[in-house]
Coordinates of C-alpha atoms and ligand atoms in Angstrom, one line a residue:
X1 CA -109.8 -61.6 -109.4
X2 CA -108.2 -62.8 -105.9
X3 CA -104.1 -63.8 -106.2
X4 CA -105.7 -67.6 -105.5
X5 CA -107.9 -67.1 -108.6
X6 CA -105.1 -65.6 -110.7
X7 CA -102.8 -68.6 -110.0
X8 CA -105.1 -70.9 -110.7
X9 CA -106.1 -69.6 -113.9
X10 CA -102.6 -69.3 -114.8
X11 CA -101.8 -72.9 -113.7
X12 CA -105.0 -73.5 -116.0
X13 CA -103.7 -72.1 -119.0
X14 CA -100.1 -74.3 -118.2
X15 CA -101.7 -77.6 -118.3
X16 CA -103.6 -76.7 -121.5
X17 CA -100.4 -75.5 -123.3
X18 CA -98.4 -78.3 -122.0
X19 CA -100.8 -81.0 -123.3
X20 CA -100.3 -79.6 -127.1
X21 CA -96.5 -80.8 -126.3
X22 CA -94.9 -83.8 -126.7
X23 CA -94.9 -86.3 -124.0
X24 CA -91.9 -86.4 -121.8
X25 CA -91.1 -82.7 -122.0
X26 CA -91.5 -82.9 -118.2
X27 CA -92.7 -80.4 -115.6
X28 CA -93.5 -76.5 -116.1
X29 CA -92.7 -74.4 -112.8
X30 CA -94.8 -71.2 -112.4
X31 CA -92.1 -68.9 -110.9
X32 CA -94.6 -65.8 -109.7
X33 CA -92.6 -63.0 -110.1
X34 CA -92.8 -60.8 -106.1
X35 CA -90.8 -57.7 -106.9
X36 CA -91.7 -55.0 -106.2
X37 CA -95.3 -55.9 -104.5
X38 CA -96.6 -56.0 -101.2
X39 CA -96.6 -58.6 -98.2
X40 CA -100.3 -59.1 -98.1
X41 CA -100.0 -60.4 -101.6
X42 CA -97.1 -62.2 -101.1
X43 CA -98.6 -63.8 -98.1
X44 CA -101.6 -64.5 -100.3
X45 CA -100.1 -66.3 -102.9
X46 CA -98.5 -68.4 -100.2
X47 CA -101.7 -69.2 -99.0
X48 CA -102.7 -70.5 -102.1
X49 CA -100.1 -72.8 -102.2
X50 CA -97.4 -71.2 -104.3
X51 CA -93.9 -72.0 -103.5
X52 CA -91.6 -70.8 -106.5
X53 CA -91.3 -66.9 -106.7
X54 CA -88.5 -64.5 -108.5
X55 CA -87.0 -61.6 -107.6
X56 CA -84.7 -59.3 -109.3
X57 CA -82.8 -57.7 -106.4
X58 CA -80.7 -58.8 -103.7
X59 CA -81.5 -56.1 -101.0
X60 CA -85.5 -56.3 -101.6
X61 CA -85.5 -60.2 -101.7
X62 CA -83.0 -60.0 -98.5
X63 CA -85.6 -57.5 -97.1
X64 CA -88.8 -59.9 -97.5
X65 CA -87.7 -63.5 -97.8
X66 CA -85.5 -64.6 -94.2
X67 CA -88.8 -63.8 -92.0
X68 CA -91.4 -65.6 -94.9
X69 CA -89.0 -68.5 -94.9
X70 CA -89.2 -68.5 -90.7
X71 CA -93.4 -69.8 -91.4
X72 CA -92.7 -71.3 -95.4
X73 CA -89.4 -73.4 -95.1
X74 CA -90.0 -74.8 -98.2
X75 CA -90.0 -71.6 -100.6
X76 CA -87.5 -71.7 -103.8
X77 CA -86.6 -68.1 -104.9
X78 CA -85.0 -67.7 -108.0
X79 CA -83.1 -64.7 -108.7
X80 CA -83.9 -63.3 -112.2
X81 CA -82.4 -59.7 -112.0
X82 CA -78.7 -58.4 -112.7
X83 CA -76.3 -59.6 -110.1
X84 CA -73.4 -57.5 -109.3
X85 CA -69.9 -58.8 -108.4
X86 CA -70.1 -57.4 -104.9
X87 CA -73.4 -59.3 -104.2
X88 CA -72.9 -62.9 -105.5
X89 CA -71.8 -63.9 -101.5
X90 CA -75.9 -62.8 -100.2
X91 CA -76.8 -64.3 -103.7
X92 CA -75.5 -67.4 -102.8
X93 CA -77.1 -67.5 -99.3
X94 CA -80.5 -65.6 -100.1
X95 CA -81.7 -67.7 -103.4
X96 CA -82.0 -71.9 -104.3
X97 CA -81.3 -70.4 -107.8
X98 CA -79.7 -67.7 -110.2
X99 CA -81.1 -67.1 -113.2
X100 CA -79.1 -64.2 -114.1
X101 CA -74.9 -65.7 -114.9
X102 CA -74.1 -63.2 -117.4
X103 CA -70.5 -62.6 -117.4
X104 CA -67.1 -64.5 -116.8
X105 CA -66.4 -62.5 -113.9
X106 CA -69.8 -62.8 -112.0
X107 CA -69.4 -67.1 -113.0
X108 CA -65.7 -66.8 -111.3
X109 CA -67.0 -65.1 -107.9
X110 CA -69.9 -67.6 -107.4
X111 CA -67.8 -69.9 -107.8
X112 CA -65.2 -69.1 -106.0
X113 CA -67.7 -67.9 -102.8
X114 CA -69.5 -71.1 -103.3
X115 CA -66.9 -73.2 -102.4
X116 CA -65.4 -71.0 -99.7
X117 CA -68.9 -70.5 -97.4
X118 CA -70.8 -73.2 -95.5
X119 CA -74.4 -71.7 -96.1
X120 CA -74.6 -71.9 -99.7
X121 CA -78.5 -72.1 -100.3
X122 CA -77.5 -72.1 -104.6
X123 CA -77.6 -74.8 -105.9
X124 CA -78.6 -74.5 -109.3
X125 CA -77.6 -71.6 -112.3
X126 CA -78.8 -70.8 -115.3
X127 CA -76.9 -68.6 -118.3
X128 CA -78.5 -65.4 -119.2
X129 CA -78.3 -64.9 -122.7
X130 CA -79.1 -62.1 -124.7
X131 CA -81.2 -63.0 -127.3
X132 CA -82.2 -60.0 -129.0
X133 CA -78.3 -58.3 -128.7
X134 CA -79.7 -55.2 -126.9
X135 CA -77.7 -52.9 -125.3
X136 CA -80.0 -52.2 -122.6
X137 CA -80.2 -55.9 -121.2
X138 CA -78.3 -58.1 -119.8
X139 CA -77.1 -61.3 -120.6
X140 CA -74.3 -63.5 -123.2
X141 CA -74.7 -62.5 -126.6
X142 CA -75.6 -65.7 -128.7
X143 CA -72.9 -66.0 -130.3
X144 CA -70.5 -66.3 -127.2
X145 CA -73.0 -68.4 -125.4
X146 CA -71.6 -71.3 -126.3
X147 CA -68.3 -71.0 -125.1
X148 CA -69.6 -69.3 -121.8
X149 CA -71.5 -72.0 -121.2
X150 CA -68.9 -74.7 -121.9
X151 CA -66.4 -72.6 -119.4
X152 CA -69.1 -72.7 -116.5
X153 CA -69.1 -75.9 -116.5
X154 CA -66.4 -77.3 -117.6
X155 CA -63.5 -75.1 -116.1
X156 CA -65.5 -74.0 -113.1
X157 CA -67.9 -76.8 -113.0
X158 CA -70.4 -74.4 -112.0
X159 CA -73.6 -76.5 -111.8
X160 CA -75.3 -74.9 -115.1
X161 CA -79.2 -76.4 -115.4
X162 CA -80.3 -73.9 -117.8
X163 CA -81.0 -71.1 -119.8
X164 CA -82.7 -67.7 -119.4
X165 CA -84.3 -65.5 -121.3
X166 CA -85.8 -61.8 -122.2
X167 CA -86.3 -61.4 -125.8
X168 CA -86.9 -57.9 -127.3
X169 CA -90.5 -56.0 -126.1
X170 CA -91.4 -55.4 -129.9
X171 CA -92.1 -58.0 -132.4
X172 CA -92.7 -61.8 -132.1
X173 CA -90.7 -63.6 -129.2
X174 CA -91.0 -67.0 -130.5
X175 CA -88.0 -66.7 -132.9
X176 CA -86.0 -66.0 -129.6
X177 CA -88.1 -69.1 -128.0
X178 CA -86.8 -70.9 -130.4
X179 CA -83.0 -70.0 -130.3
X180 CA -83.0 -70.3 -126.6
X181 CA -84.2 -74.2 -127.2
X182 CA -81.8 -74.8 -129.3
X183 CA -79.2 -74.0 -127.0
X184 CA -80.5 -75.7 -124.4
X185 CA -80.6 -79.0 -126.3
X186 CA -77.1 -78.7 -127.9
X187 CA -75.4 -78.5 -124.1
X188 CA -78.1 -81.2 -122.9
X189 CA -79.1 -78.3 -120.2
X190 CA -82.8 -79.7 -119.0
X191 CA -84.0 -76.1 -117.8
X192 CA -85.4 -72.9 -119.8
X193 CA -86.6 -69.7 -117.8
X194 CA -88.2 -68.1 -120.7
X195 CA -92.1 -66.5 -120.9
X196 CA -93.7 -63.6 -119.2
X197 CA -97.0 -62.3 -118.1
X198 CA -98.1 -61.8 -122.1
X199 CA -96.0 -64.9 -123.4
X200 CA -95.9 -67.9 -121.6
X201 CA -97.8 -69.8 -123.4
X202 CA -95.9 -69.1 -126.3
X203 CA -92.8 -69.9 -124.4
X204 CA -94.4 -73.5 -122.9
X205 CA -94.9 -73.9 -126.4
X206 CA -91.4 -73.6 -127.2
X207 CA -90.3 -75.8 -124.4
X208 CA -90.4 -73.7 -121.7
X209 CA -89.6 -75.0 -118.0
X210 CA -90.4 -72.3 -116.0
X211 CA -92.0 -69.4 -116.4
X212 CA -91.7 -66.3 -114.4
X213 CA -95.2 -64.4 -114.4
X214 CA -95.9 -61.0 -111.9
X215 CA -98.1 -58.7 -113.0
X216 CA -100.7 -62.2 -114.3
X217 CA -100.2 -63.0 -110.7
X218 CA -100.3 -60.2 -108.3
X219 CA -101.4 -57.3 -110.9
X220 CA -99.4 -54.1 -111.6
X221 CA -96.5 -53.4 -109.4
X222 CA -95.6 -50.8 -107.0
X223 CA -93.2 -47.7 -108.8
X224 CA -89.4 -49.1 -107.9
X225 CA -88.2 -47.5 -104.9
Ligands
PLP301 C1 -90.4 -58.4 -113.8 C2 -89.9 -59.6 -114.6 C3 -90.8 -60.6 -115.0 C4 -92.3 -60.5 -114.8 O1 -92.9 -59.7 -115.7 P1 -94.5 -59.6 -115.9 O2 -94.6 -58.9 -117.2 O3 -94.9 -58.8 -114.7 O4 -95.0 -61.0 -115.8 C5 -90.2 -61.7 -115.6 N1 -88.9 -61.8 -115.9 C6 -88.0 -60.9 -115.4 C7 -86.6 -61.0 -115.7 C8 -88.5 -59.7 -114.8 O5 -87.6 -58.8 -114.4

């Protein structure tokens, strides 16, 4: 199948899921996940029509995204990879939103380089939390979550529109679909990044807002460089 074909099956399978939910959930956004693929399929997928893509590096999305914005001005790149310290500055000029706030001392830098620089393209963050507490990934445990996201807003008024998500590879994610929702609702955040290539669905399910989908899109990945 062509990238225009996948997306369209993909978006298929969105409405479908969506119409099992209640009304007035609102609006799922495909984010089709780029790293680690080529131009061409990029460019196809642009094409097509898709606007919303994710990244999980600052220097590859630096690398590909300024001269694709040049001919698509109206892109939105989310950032969905660990962010370190020393980046948040590019982070906050390269993407329209970061998915990835993980820490106290990554929320303190973006804002503080937020309000210094004039180009800030960010204007939206979402928490990272760690749903399954593994040691591997990143993210807030669930248990400190809710002060985390409390101080982001409140004390650095950080403009926090969501939540993101990776649950554990084994086992049933909806249990972590669930938890993530939860949160979401209890801090009246309207956005949840959760649902991958093999889950979405289940995540829409669970009240997923956007769903960040690469290998369903563009099919298997080059090896990381
Ligand atoms: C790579 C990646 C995805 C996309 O995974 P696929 O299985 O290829 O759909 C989604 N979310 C994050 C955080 C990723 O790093």
């Amino acid at each position: 199948m062509s990238i225009a074909e996948n997306l369209a099956a993909i978006q298929h399978r969105i409405k479908e899921v969506k119409a099992t939910r209640r009304p007035g959930e609102g609006p799922v956004e495909l984010i089709a996940v780029s790293k680690q693929q080529p131009l061409e399929k990029i460019e196809a997928a642009l094409v097509a029509g898709q606007r919303v893509f994710g990244e999980n590096r600052v220097q590859e999305a630096k690398a590909k995204w300024p001269a694709l914005r040049e001919r698509y001005p109206d892109i939105e790149l989310h950032l969905i990879g660990p962010l370190q310290t020393n980046k948040a500055k590019e982070a906050v000029k390269l993407f329209e939103v970061i998915q990835s706030v993980d820490r106290e001392k990554l929320a303190k830098e973006l804002a503080k380089v937020s309000e210094k620089m004039s180009e800030v393209r960010c204007q939206r963050y979402f928490i990272q939390v760690n749903v399954g507490e593994e040691e591997q990934k990143a993210g807030v445990l669930p248990k400190e979550a809710d002060d985390f996201i409390a101080f982001c807003k409140q004390e650095l008024k950080l403009p926090v529109a969501g939540l993101m998500c990776i649950p554990p590879a084994d086992g049933p994610a909806f249990p972590y679909f669930a938890l993530l929702h939860e949160m979401a609702k209890r801090h009246g955040l309207p956005h949840l990044s959760m649902g991958m290539s093999g889950d979405f669905e289940e995540a829409i399910a669970f009240g997923a807002t956007h769903v960040r989908v690469g290998t369903g899109v563009f099919g298997t990945r080059e090896p990381e460089a």
